[in-house]
Amino acid sequence: MTPAPLAPGATIGIIGGGQLGRMLAMAAARLGYRTIILEPDIHAPAAQVANSQIVADYDDPAALAQLADFCEVVTYEFENVPVAAVQWLESHVPVRPGSRALEVAQDRLLEKTMARELGAETALFAAVSSRSDLDKAIVTTGLPAVLKTTRLGYDGKGQAKLVRPEDADAAFAAMQDQMAVLESFVHFECEVSVIAARGLSGEVRAFDVAQNVHRDHILHTSTVPSTLGADARAEAVRIASAIAGHLDYVGVFAVEFFAVRDGKRHRLLVNEIAPRVHNSGHWTEAACAISQFEQHIRAIAGLPLGGTERHSDCVMENLIGADIDRVPDLATESDTVLHLYGKSEARPGRKMGHFTRISPRTEQF
Amino acid sequence: MTPAPLAPGATIGIIGGGQLGRMLAMAAARLGYRTIILEPDIHAPAAQVANSQIVADYDDPAALAQLADFCEVVTYEFENVPVAAVQWLESHVPVRPGSRALEVAQDRLLEKTMARELGAETALFAAVSSRSDLDKAIVTTGLPAVLKTTRLGYDGKGQAKLVRPEDADAAFAAMQDQMAVLESFVHFECEVSVIAARGLSGEVRAFDVAQNVHRDHILHTSTVPSTLGADARAEAVRIASAIAGHLDYVGVFAVEFFAVRDGKRHRLLVNEIAPRVHNSGHWTEAACAISQFEQHIRAIAGLPLGGTERHSDCVMENLIGADIDRVPDLATESDTVLHLYGKSEARPGRKMGHFTRISPRTEQF
């Protein structure tokens, strides 16, 4: 039996106060829900649009107790929330998605192992906890390869590339004694992602696959439709569904893939799983009736999932740091949807907003 | 010289805390602006999503002084704001739209007289300030006719219908000694409205004309495209532009028309002008890249106006009172965009939310 959906006026707790929390809070408001943000920074983007904020660390016991008291359901907007905090919350209030997804997403080894077990391809990989492990790992993956800390990687932090065996010392040192995983370098044609949601009923719905371009390890653009064929798109959704089912996941999540050319088709290798709304899904707000943010709120509120059809083709582009100065020009474009995050200081590398250029659909499928 | 647009992070004041203010605050947030709501009700829908609220009456001098201090620009979300309050504010901070539009919109006589002077048709009308005026007015308008207070009319309040001369006593009494205007009853084929914006530069952009159905004097549905021909739609936009230019208006406004069948065409009679975003423009959020709410924020912030193209056909329907119970069913519809207002109590006649069913465009123009 699926529980009844949250009634309008119910309160949703969101752990984390960044732009993803901000967009979730706005989507919750459009569905008549109230939101409380747990976030230590009083200037956080999400707090500006939420009903209230608990100003405390993500694992502050008194704050977590308040969140459990005030909220009918709790979610999180980033995957580096302490697992223990979510586990404690789970014993007091529904947390969607739960701690299991968080554990897997926080550990690249668990993540890749799970993907393989579910029949998905990944890059070749091997665990590295010592300098001698690294030499053995190179035999498994070949070179070039990328050494990554298993935990807390984000936007290219905690990564080192190995081209020749003599790069091993510097790469290992860069891990600063953290557990790491060596991954073979994938000669991909493009990077794609699928944003999907799994509802309380177990139903899974996916948005169209987006094709992503990164710059300096930060997402630069997402384009929909992608250049993938129908088979590869279906495979991306199949993998996403398997992952969500395996984790008994509730909410929106992203699976990022490397797409490797294989004759006329593409093979997909799982790169990362994000247990949350995702930058490569921001285009859904401009090109779909229901955005990834509303879809997440629907899922965790126990509402039916929304339709995922696109009404438009689109290209989403991030505004990083000083890109914010492009806003006046972008505002002159008729078919450009702007979305800024209310951050006062435009530091280099900081995501300040994004925009999505939409155009009539060129393709029906 | 048009002033520079408000920088991201600037603060916009909104007088009034209802659902229109709420949707404006969310649109402002998406453009990176902060909002302060002036509203006496601490449970007001807009305050839930704004950065902060000044809890005071709309004409509280200390509150107005705070608003002028904290905000780079001030706007209002309903037309019954005291004109004197806006006039005071105007001498301290840009108020967009200004007090002139408010004065006209608060007085049906000024409104209709202006429309006529700008070359638009209206119903026949005559001012009524005494019982004997009413008899003379009936000669001007004929019967049936509708007697309306000149001020503070909204959703059918302060109106009385006259079918026969002997209805005059009761109708006059219903005005409770307020200034009134008698309007000839228009045998319209349909009601339509145009939502347009005028920017700081004087540019006017209009969304497609919507066809509106009222129930119990409250908007029930808005459908786009309307059944009007291209000529009548162009005429609606021409009239809206003339009104906005005449008032040196800045922001979004609505002009409601009666459409009267005239052979194969429609004649348009101006019914009401609303100096604000309007219920019959809520569909723009679901069917256009840029909603009426964002368009208003762009206009008052001095940004370029956004494109007004529709990507979809649509029907918007209001959720009034107990209609809120339809939400779980509506949430199962793939192409339905829900928008609820965060009101806790579903009183009869109270606007609780709306939904918009979208479908691919059937018509290009």
XYZ file of C-alpha atoms in Angstrom:
730
model
C 0.000 0.000 0.000
C 1.373 3.355 -1.013
C 0.844 5.972 1.737
C -1.495 8.916 1.004
C 0.244 11.903 -0.602
C 1.250 14.841 1.579
C -1.667 17.256 1.889
C -1.233 20.818 0.591
C 0.273 22.896 3.392
C 2.463 20.046 4.642
C 6.090 20.845 5.426
C 9.087 19.377 3.620
C 12.561 19.534 5.147
C 15.523 20.051 2.827
C 19.070 19.368 4.035
C 21.381 21.778 2.247
C 20.817 25.359 1.185
C 22.412 25.663 -2.267
C 20.786 26.391 -5.594
C 19.377 22.881 -5.882
C 17.613 23.331 -2.545
C 16.442 26.730 -3.730
C 14.869 25.316 -6.865
C 13.352 22.445 -4.871
C 11.844 24.912 -2.389
C 10.262 26.912 -5.225
C 8.860 23.750 -6.791
C 7.466 22.701 -3.403
C 5.814 26.106 -3.027
C 4.112 25.775 -6.418
C 2.570 22.543 -5.133
C 1.380 24.312 -1.980
C 3.974 22.824 0.375
C 6.048 24.624 2.969
C 9.775 24.116 3.273
C 12.372 24.272 6.026
C 16.031 24.388 5.048
C 18.730 22.914 7.312
C 21.824 24.883 6.430
C 24.573 26.586 8.478
C 25.031 29.525 6.081
C 22.431 32.230 6.738
C 23.032 33.692 3.283
C 22.340 30.397 1.513
C 20.388 30.625 -1.762
C 17.659 28.212 -0.651
C 16.849 30.024 2.567
C 15.823 33.123 0.605
C 12.801 31.358 -0.866
C 11.945 28.804 1.829
C 9.428 29.286 4.619
C 12.180 29.022 7.213
C 15.720 27.936 7.899
C 17.313 26.026 10.743
C 20.773 27.584 10.946
C 22.957 24.674 12.032
C 25.371 22.045 10.748
C 23.879 19.147 8.784
C 24.626 16.741 11.627
C 23.652 18.961 14.565
C 21.511 16.676 16.788
C 19.166 19.423 18.037
C 18.663 20.695 14.491
C 17.905 17.207 13.194
C 15.400 16.718 16.005
C 13.707 19.989 15.016
C 13.603 18.921 11.384
C 12.000 15.597 12.368
C 9.470 17.444 14.526
C 8.454 20.091 12.003
C 8.483 18.123 8.748
C 6.300 15.420 7.268
C 9.113 14.309 4.979
C 12.788 15.225 4.643
C 14.991 15.224 1.558
C 18.504 16.408 0.728
C 19.933 18.473 -2.075
C 23.532 17.207 -2.127
C 25.151 13.852 -1.648
C 27.722 14.813 0.966
C 25.249 14.953 3.828
C 26.613 12.804 6.693
C 25.048 9.352 6.371
C 24.714 9.029 10.157
C 22.561 12.166 10.270
C 20.194 10.755 7.654
C 20.106 7.391 9.411
C 19.098 9.077 12.661
C 16.424 11.081 10.840
C 15.049 7.959 9.146
C 14.076 6.528 12.492
C 11.925 9.608 13.189
C 10.517 10.837 9.866
C 10.387 9.556 6.275
C 13.585 10.577 4.465
C 13.379 10.323 0.687
C 15.689 9.290 -0.872
C 17.066 7.435 2.145
C 20.520 6.770 3.565
C 21.195 3.755 1.331
C 21.373 5.850 -1.830
C 23.570 8.330 -0.003
C 26.035 5.620 1.088
C 26.385 4.323 -2.435
C 26.715 7.774 -3.980
C 29.375 8.758 -1.447
C 31.611 5.871 -2.425
C 32.794 5.508 -6.022
C 33.719 1.888 -5.407
C 30.271 0.924 -4.124
C 28.714 2.920 -6.965
C 30.677 1.259 -9.764
C 30.384 -2.177 -8.237
C 26.617 -1.781 -8.027
C 26.413 -0.571 -11.631
C 28.351 -3.642 -12.805
C 26.184 -5.982 -10.737
C 23.108 -4.500 -12.383
C 24.509 -5.332 -15.825
C 25.770 -1.868 -16.745
C 29.199 -1.190 -18.176
C 31.678 1.084 -16.434
C 35.272 2.032 -17.064
C 37.756 -0.581 -15.843
C 38.523 0.195 -12.227
C 40.452 -0.993 -9.183
C 40.561 0.086 -5.556
C 43.677 1.888 -4.350
C 44.431 2.169 -0.654
C 48.232 2.068 -0.858
C 51.011 3.038 -3.235
C 51.556 -0.610 -4.146
C 47.812 -1.016 -4.865
C 48.207 1.709 -7.422
C 50.825 -0.244 -9.376
C 48.551 -3.294 -9.407
C 45.579 -1.138 -10.381
C 47.458 0.204 -13.400
C 47.766 -3.377 -14.654
C 43.972 -3.730 -14.408
C 43.000 -0.436 -16.020
C 45.920 0.293 -18.348
C 47.017 3.851 -19.002
C 45.966 6.567 -19.306
C 43.806 6.327 -16.211
C 42.299 8.642 -13.609
C 42.839 8.228 -9.891
C 39.938 9.547 -7.804
C 39.237 9.581 -4.084
C 36.344 7.204 -3.455
C 34.546 9.810 -1.338
C 33.508 13.457 -1.626
C 34.486 13.941 -5.252
C 32.659 16.805 -6.909
C 33.252 18.894 -10.010
C 36.705 17.352 -10.558
C 38.034 17.803 -7.019
C 40.168 14.921 -5.698
C 41.206 13.653 -9.128
C 44.590 13.059 -10.757
C 45.373 11.842 -14.234
C 48.027 9.200 -14.952
C 49.400 9.089 -18.471
C 52.687 7.284 -17.831
C 53.691 4.909 -14.991
C 55.972 7.617 -13.551
C 52.871 9.782 -12.852
C 51.884 7.317 -10.133
C 53.803 8.920 -7.276
C 52.326 12.397 -7.773
C 48.825 11.014 -8.336
C 48.996 8.891 -5.205
C 50.261 11.861 -3.180
C 47.351 13.977 -4.465
C 44.913 11.557 -2.808
C 46.329 12.614 0.595
C 45.963 9.090 2.026
C 42.287 8.858 1.197
C 40.836 5.643 -0.249
C 40.894 5.970 -4.014
C 39.864 4.182 -7.154
C 41.806 4.049 -10.399
C 39.624 4.184 -13.492
C 40.722 3.540 -17.055
C 40.543 6.641 -19.198
C 37.537 6.280 -21.462
C 37.842 7.544 -25.032
C 34.251 8.648 -25.135
C 32.540 10.376 -28.016
C 30.315 12.346 -25.688
C 28.975 12.510 -22.165
C 25.270 12.079 -21.549
C 23.008 11.874 -18.524
C 19.546 10.695 -17.758
C 17.422 12.349 -15.089
C 14.815 9.966 -13.763
C 12.436 9.739 -10.848
C 11.110 6.806 -8.922
C 7.842 7.285 -7.078
C 6.667 5.760 -3.810
C 4.712 3.242 -5.891
C 7.907 2.054 -7.588
C 7.045 3.671 -10.910
C 10.046 5.132 -12.766
C 9.822 7.984 -15.286
C 12.799 9.439 -17.114
C 13.322 12.723 -18.928
C 14.992 12.646 -22.321
C 18.719 11.982 -22.281
C 20.833 15.154 -22.277
C 24.236 15.497 -23.902
C 26.686 17.265 -21.630
C 29.863 19.239 -22.179
C 32.156 19.962 -19.249
C 34.765 22.699 -18.957
C 37.343 22.553 -16.201
C 35.401 19.593 -14.755
C 32.283 21.742 -14.341
C 29.181 21.229 -16.454
C 29.127 23.802 -19.248
C 26.148 22.841 -21.445
C 23.387 20.235 -21.612
C 21.709 19.748 -24.992
C 18.439 17.928 -25.658
C 17.909 15.947 -27.783
C 21.282 14.216 -27.591
C 23.049 12.648 -30.577
C 22.388 9.154 -29.180
C 20.193 6.777 -31.117
C 16.955 5.395 -29.719
C 18.616 2.176 -28.579
C 21.229 3.913 -26.470
C 18.633 6.253 -24.981
C 16.502 3.281 -24.009
C 19.547 1.588 -22.502
C 20.255 4.683 -20.375
C 16.719 4.580 -19.009
C 16.933 0.829 -18.438
C 20.088 1.248 -16.361
C 18.605 4.144 -14.398
C 15.497 2.083 -13.628
C 17.572 -0.868 -12.462
C 19.623 1.341 -10.146
C 16.534 3.015 -8.666
C 14.786 -0.288 -8.112
C 17.880 -1.828 -6.536
C 18.200 1.080 -4.058
C 14.421 1.230 -3.420
C 14.970 4.855 -4.326
C 12.301 7.570 -3.997
C 12.881 10.891 -5.741
C 14.835 12.257 -8.684
C 18.344 11.082 -9.468
C 20.857 11.409 -12.266
C 23.037 8.825 -13.957
C 25.961 10.211 -15.944
C 27.395 8.105 -18.733
C 30.299 8.093 -21.127
C 29.028 7.265 -24.618
C 31.583 5.335 -26.653
C 31.213 4.991 -30.428
C 30.693 1.367 -31.457
C 30.086 1.215 -35.203
C 26.813 2.996 -35.850
C 25.739 2.821 -32.208
C 26.927 3.968 -28.816
C 27.884 1.885 -25.805
C 27.143 3.521 -22.459
C 29.475 3.371 -19.459
C 28.122 4.518 -16.094
C 30.324 7.315 -14.792
C 28.493 8.708 -11.753
C 25.193 8.459 -9.942
C 23.817 11.541 -8.158
C 21.022 10.862 -5.639
C 19.397 14.250 -6.216
C 18.247 16.703 -8.812
C 21.150 17.456 -11.108
C 22.659 20.351 -13.022
C 22.238 18.426 -16.275
C 18.474 18.391 -15.640
C 18.000 22.140 -15.223
C 16.770 22.302 -18.830
C 13.589 20.487 -17.778
C 12.320 23.674 -16.161
C 12.386 25.446 -19.530
C 11.467 22.621 -21.914
C 9.016 20.384 -20.007
C 5.658 20.976 -18.360
C 7.028 19.535 -15.132
C 10.641 20.186 -14.108
C 13.017 17.798 -12.365
C 12.465 19.895 -9.221
C 8.701 19.429 -9.234
C 9.185 15.777 -10.149
C 11.358 15.287 -7.051
C 8.795 17.009 -4.836
C 6.001 14.911 -6.364
C 7.973 11.721 -5.729
C 8.864 12.438 -2.110
C 5.366 13.806 -1.389
C 3.812 10.597 -2.671
C 2.047 12.361 -5.553
C 1.908 10.663 -8.947
C 4.992 11.373 -11.036
C 4.489 14.041 -13.673
C 4.820 13.636 -17.424
C 8.374 13.919 -18.727
C 7.609 14.970 -22.305
C 9.542 17.857 -23.787
C 7.621 20.604 -25.560
C 10.853 22.114 -26.937
C 14.411 21.345 -27.891
C 16.931 23.157 -25.753
C 20.464 23.946 -24.709
C 21.150 24.761 -21.053
C 24.343 26.640 -20.231
C 25.764 27.381 -16.803
C 26.733 30.872 -15.693
C 29.995 30.421 -13.775
C 31.628 33.259 -11.829
C 31.937 36.362 -13.989
C 29.536 34.861 -16.575
C 26.897 36.605 -14.484
C 27.863 39.738 -16.408
C 26.282 38.178 -19.501
C 22.808 38.477 -17.971
C 21.814 41.824 -19.544
C 22.680 40.469 -23.022
C 21.008 37.126 -22.408
C 17.897 38.953 -21.244
C 17.512 40.390 -24.741
C 17.069 36.899 -26.230
C 13.412 36.032 -26.780
C 13.630 32.284 -26.326
C 16.094 32.221 -23.462
C 14.937 31.286 -19.978
C 17.210 32.782 -17.308
C 17.574 31.370 -13.841
C 19.854 33.020 -11.268
C 20.578 31.743 -7.781
C 20.609 34.882 -5.643
C 24.292 34.565 -4.772
C 25.812 37.923 -3.974
C 29.463 37.175 -4.700
C 30.581 35.934 -8.138
C 33.704 33.930 -7.243
C 35.594 32.077 -10.002
C 34.150 28.592 -10.519
C 31.000 29.426 -8.567
C 27.702 28.488 -10.204
C 25.760 31.769 -10.297
C 22.869 30.677 -12.486
C 22.056 29.095 -15.802
C 20.067 29.815 -18.915
C 18.218 27.621 -21.357
C 17.686 28.465 -25.005
C 14.564 26.725 -26.272
C 13.426 26.084 -29.832
C 10.570 24.129 -31.405
C 10.984 20.333 -31.313
C 12.758 18.948 -34.346
C 12.061 15.335 -33.600
C 9.115 13.292 -32.351
C 9.650 9.951 -30.674
C 18.035 57.545 -21.373
C 16.705 54.356 -19.847
C 18.240 53.729 -16.399
C 20.526 50.679 -15.993
C 18.685 47.505 -15.018
C 18.631 46.424 -11.382
C 21.717 44.359 -10.626
C 21.253 40.740 -9.492
C 20.829 40.751 -5.719
C 18.847 44.008 -5.725
C 15.699 44.144 -3.613
C 12.183 44.595 -4.979
C 9.329 45.662 -2.697
C 5.886 44.196 -3.326
C 2.818 45.772 -1.770
C 0.306 43.023 -1.092
C 0.857 39.425 -0.034
C -1.639 37.370 -2.054
C -0.994 34.733 -4.679
C -0.056 37.312 -7.303
C 2.627 38.668 -4.987
C 3.728 35.106 -4.319
C 4.166 34.337 -7.998
C 5.938 37.668 -8.531
C 8.318 36.915 -5.649
C 9.179 33.534 -7.159
C 9.774 35.101 -10.569
C 11.988 37.744 -8.962
C 13.983 35.017 -7.222
C 14.586 33.204 -10.518
C 16.136 36.430 -11.813
C 18.343 36.636 -8.724
C 16.431 39.457 -7.005
C 15.392 39.651 -3.380
C 11.867 40.591 -2.356
C 10.216 42.269 0.610
C 6.445 41.956 0.991
C 4.403 44.708 2.676
C 1.367 42.892 4.019
C -0.482 42.921 7.360
C -1.347 39.196 7.326
C 1.582 37.125 8.608
C 0.132 34.012 6.949
C -0.013 35.641 3.521
C 0.906 33.401 0.563
C 3.601 35.764 -0.754
C 5.477 36.024 2.525
C 6.175 32.276 2.470
C 8.457 32.592 -0.551
C 9.815 36.133 -0.169
C 13.062 37.092 1.531
C 11.179 39.040 4.177
C 7.899 40.645 5.116
C 7.032 43.979 6.669
C 3.949 43.145 8.718
C 1.915 46.346 8.530
C -0.986 47.992 6.765
C -0.425 49.119 3.182
C -0.524 52.776 4.220
C 1.466 52.529 7.438
C 3.943 55.440 7.249
C 6.788 53.697 9.079
C 6.340 50.598 6.929
C 6.367 52.648 3.741
C 9.533 54.398 4.893
C 11.157 51.000 5.495
C 10.090 49.828 2.058
C 11.603 52.944 0.469
C 14.811 52.397 2.442
C 15.288 48.707 1.707
C 14.138 48.478 -1.902
C 15.551 49.629 -5.222
C 12.091 49.523 -6.799
C 8.576 48.934 -5.466
C 5.574 47.386 -7.204
C 2.087 46.274 -6.148
C 0.106 43.120 -6.721
C -3.430 44.461 -6.422
C -5.166 47.650 -7.483
C -6.757 48.595 -4.189
C -3.548 49.869 -2.624
C -4.214 53.386 -1.244
C -3.136 55.890 -3.905
C -1.742 58.255 -1.277
C 0.622 55.544 -0.022
C 1.986 55.002 -3.523
C 2.272 58.740 -4.108
C 4.339 59.101 -0.934
C 6.545 56.180 -1.987
C 7.054 57.657 -5.452
C 8.823 60.634 -3.974
C 11.350 58.307 -2.320
C 11.854 55.276 -4.596
C 10.819 54.271 -8.126
C 7.338 52.728 -8.011
C 6.403 50.756 -11.125
C 3.664 50.945 -12.241
C 3.047 54.299 -10.576
C 0.126 55.978 -8.865
C -1.437 57.230 -12.090
C -2.344 53.730 -13.286
C -3.671 52.971 -9.829
C -5.952 56.022 -9.814
C -7.442 55.128 -13.159
C -7.876 51.457 -12.307
C -9.585 52.335 -9.018
C -12.264 54.353 -10.750
C -14.469 52.749 -13.388
C -15.493 56.143 -14.707
C -11.924 57.325 -15.273
C -11.098 53.933 -16.770
C -13.936 53.894 -19.284
C -13.521 57.540 -20.164
C -9.833 56.961 -20.865
C -10.584 53.922 -23.008
C -13.048 55.953 -25.097
C -10.600 58.823 -25.462
C -8.024 56.369 -26.776
C -10.417 55.245 -29.476
C -11.580 52.012 -27.873
C -15.196 50.982 -27.595
C -16.844 50.354 -24.247
C -20.366 49.549 -23.138
C -22.616 52.642 -22.985
C -22.220 54.129 -19.540
C -23.263 57.022 -17.316
C -22.200 58.208 -13.873
C -24.648 57.732 -11.012
C -24.267 59.694 -7.803
C -27.937 60.019 -6.882
C -31.199 58.155 -7.334
C -32.311 60.654 -9.972
C -29.001 60.216 -11.848
C -29.887 56.562 -12.161
C -33.131 57.308 -13.999
C -31.269 59.584 -16.410
C -28.520 56.977 -16.811
C -31.070 54.339 -17.821
C -32.056 56.587 -20.720
C -28.392 56.650 -21.846
C -27.655 52.940 -21.505
C -31.023 51.294 -22.035
C -31.968 48.124 -20.183
C -30.809 45.625 -19.185
C -27.865 47.356 -17.570
C -25.439 46.789 -14.689
C -24.893 49.303 -11.899
C -21.418 49.140 -10.404
C -19.660 51.140 -7.727
C -16.933 53.160 -9.415
C -14.372 52.054 -6.826
C -13.118 48.796 -5.303
C -15.095 46.456 -7.512
C -13.556 42.993 -7.717
C -14.842 39.581 -8.754
C -18.437 40.829 -9.021
C -18.608 42.606 -5.668
C -20.504 45.945 -5.652
C -22.631 45.138 -8.703
C -26.396 45.031 -9.294
C -28.270 44.112 -12.448
C -31.250 46.139 -13.734
C -33.599 44.359 -16.111
C -36.709 46.555 -15.688
C -37.038 50.198 -14.564
C -38.527 49.024 -11.247
C -35.199 47.328 -10.372
C -33.647 50.792 -9.967
C -34.506 51.285 -6.280
C -32.945 48.025 -5.140
C -29.918 48.494 -7.380
C -29.332 52.017 -6.121
C -29.668 50.869 -2.507
C -27.094 48.132 -3.136
C -24.529 50.823 -3.938
C -24.742 52.017 -0.319
C -24.307 55.681 -1.336
C -21.064 55.043 -3.176
C -20.403 56.687 -6.524
C -21.552 54.304 -9.218
C -21.636 53.870 -12.965
C -24.448 52.336 -14.986
C -23.265 50.253 -17.921
C -25.405 48.859 -20.715
C -25.581 45.101 -20.629
C -23.422 43.799 -23.452
C -24.633 40.776 -25.384
C -21.140 39.449 -25.894
C -20.213 36.253 -27.633
C -17.223 35.739 -25.393
C -14.890 37.465 -22.957
C -11.230 37.824 -23.803
C -8.223 39.478 -22.250
C -4.798 40.546 -23.311
C -1.836 40.518 -20.944
C 0.804 42.983 -22.037
C 3.894 44.596 -20.624
C 5.453 47.961 -21.187
C 9.149 48.307 -20.429
C 11.082 51.295 -19.122
C 12.101 51.989 -22.729
C 8.467 52.298 -23.790
C 8.453 49.002 -25.671
C 5.191 47.041 -25.391
C 4.926 43.264 -25.773
C 1.700 41.310 -25.494
C 0.985 37.651 -24.882
C -1.622 35.941 -27.060
C -5.215 36.868 -26.323
C -6.935 34.470 -23.910
C -10.622 33.601 -23.974
C -12.109 33.656 -20.501
C -15.127 32.025 -18.893
C -16.397 33.320 -15.559
C -18.535 31.487 -13.026
C -20.216 33.428 -10.224
C -18.222 36.487 -11.382
C -14.913 34.662 -10.730
C -12.632 33.586 -13.552
C -13.141 29.893 -14.247
C -11.045 29.149 -17.351
C -8.713 30.919 -19.764
C -8.124 29.256 -23.132
C -5.385 30.056 -25.627
C -5.683 30.429 -28.551
C -9.008 32.253 -28.387
C -11.691 32.016 -31.060
C -10.979 35.607 -32.163
C -9.687 36.252 -35.658
C -6.304 37.838 -36.283
C -7.867 41.303 -36.765
C -9.574 41.339 -33.391
C -6.457 40.023 -31.673
C -4.404 42.787 -33.239
C -7.012 45.323 -32.151
C -6.793 44.065 -28.550
C -3.031 44.572 -28.583
C -3.411 47.999 -30.236
C -5.767 49.140 -27.460
C -3.522 47.744 -24.739
C -0.528 49.558 -26.216
C -2.421 52.827 -26.392
C -3.504 52.536 -22.757
C 0.016 51.707 -21.555
C 1.536 54.569 -23.515
C -1.087 57.009 -22.263
C -0.409 56.071 -18.633
C 3.397 55.945 -19.150
C 2.941 52.529 -17.639
C 5.824 50.242 -16.606
C 5.057 46.588 -15.881
C 2.474 43.989 -16.809
C -1.202 44.838 -17.069
C -4.374 43.221 -18.300
C -7.181 44.587 -20.448
C -10.410 42.592 -20.340
C -12.780 42.875 -23.280
C -16.267 41.812 -24.280
C -16.146 40.389 -27.817
C -19.348 41.064 -29.725
C -20.110 39.167 -32.924
C -20.263 41.497 -35.929
C -20.808 39.446 -39.068
C -17.714 37.292 -39.516
C -15.654 39.414 -37.136
C -15.674 40.507 -33.517
C -15.886 44.015 -32.108
C -14.049 44.484 -28.815
C -15.417 46.553 -25.925
C -13.036 47.381 -23.069
C -14.487 46.026 -19.836
C -11.747 46.453 -17.235
C -8.108 47.358 -16.930
C -5.997 45.729 -14.218
C -2.660 47.446 -13.454
C -0.965 44.206 -12.448
C -0.407 40.603 -13.392
C -3.763 38.947 -13.894
C -5.488 35.638 -13.278
C -6.229 35.331 -17.014
C -2.459 35.368 -17.631
C -1.532 32.495 -15.327
C -1.403 30.201 -18.369
C 1.766 31.980 -19.516
C 3.745 30.158 -16.835
C 2.865 26.813 -18.408
C 2.785 27.696 -22.117
C 5.455 30.373 -22.622
C 9.190 30.497 -21.986
C 8.694 33.647 -19.926
C 5.625 34.029 -17.711
C 3.651 37.200 -17.032
C 5.278 37.217 -13.587
C 8.793 37.231 -14.947
C 7.743 39.751 -17.593
C 6.542 42.111 -14.850
C 9.782 41.715 -12.911
C 11.797 42.305 -16.084
C 9.825 45.459 -16.837
C 10.082 47.006 -13.386
C 13.748 45.971 -13.068
C 14.543 47.714 -16.330
C 15.579 44.486 -18.060
C 14.565 43.916 -21.676
C 11.078 42.455 -21.993
C 11.029 38.723 -22.647
C 9.580 36.945 -25.667
C 5.843 36.326 -25.485
C 5.621 33.354 -27.871
C 3.621 30.335 -26.801
C 5.181 26.901 -27.174
C 1.860 25.199 -26.447
C -1.895 25.621 -26.598
C -3.486 25.579 -23.173
C -6.473 25.863 -20.892
C -5.973 27.322 -17.415
C -8.608 26.560 -14.798
C -8.900 28.025 -11.310
C -9.180 25.897 -8.193
C -11.762 27.644 -6.028
C -12.496 26.578 -2.436
C -13.124 22.839 -2.262
C -11.733 22.388 -5.805
C -8.439 21.898 -3.970
C -9.633 18.320 -3.386
C -9.180 17.700 -7.128
C -5.396 18.011 -6.783
C -4.599 14.277 -6.401
C -6.568 13.491 -9.571
C -5.097 16.425 -11.488
C -1.629 15.311 -10.462
C -2.141 12.104 -12.451
C -2.494 14.075 -15.709
C 0.759 14.126 -17.689
C 0.331 17.467 -19.401
C -1.188 19.385 -16.520
C 0.846 22.020 -14.696
C -0.402 22.503 -11.133
C 0.136 25.675 -9.144
C -1.135 25.978 -5.571
C -0.934 29.077 -3.390
C -0.047 27.696 0.045
C -3.344 28.819 1.612
C -4.229 26.673 4.571
C -8.003 27.215 4.642
C -10.178 26.373 1.613
C -13.076 28.817 2.067
C -15.866 28.956 -0.566
C -14.946 31.400 -3.335
C -11.304 31.509 -2.278
C -8.729 31.046 -5.032
C -6.599 28.129 -3.815
C -4.606 27.481 -6.956
C -4.923 26.848 -10.649
C -3.861 24.301 -13.208
C -3.023 24.547 -16.879
C -3.489 21.732 -19.363
C -1.058 22.148 -22.228
C -1.079 20.543 -25.682
C 1.007 20.978 -28.831
C 0.280 24.170 -30.789
C -2.428 23.758 -33.385
C -1.878 27.088 -35.063
C 1.119 29.164 -36.120
C 0.799 32.882 -36.565
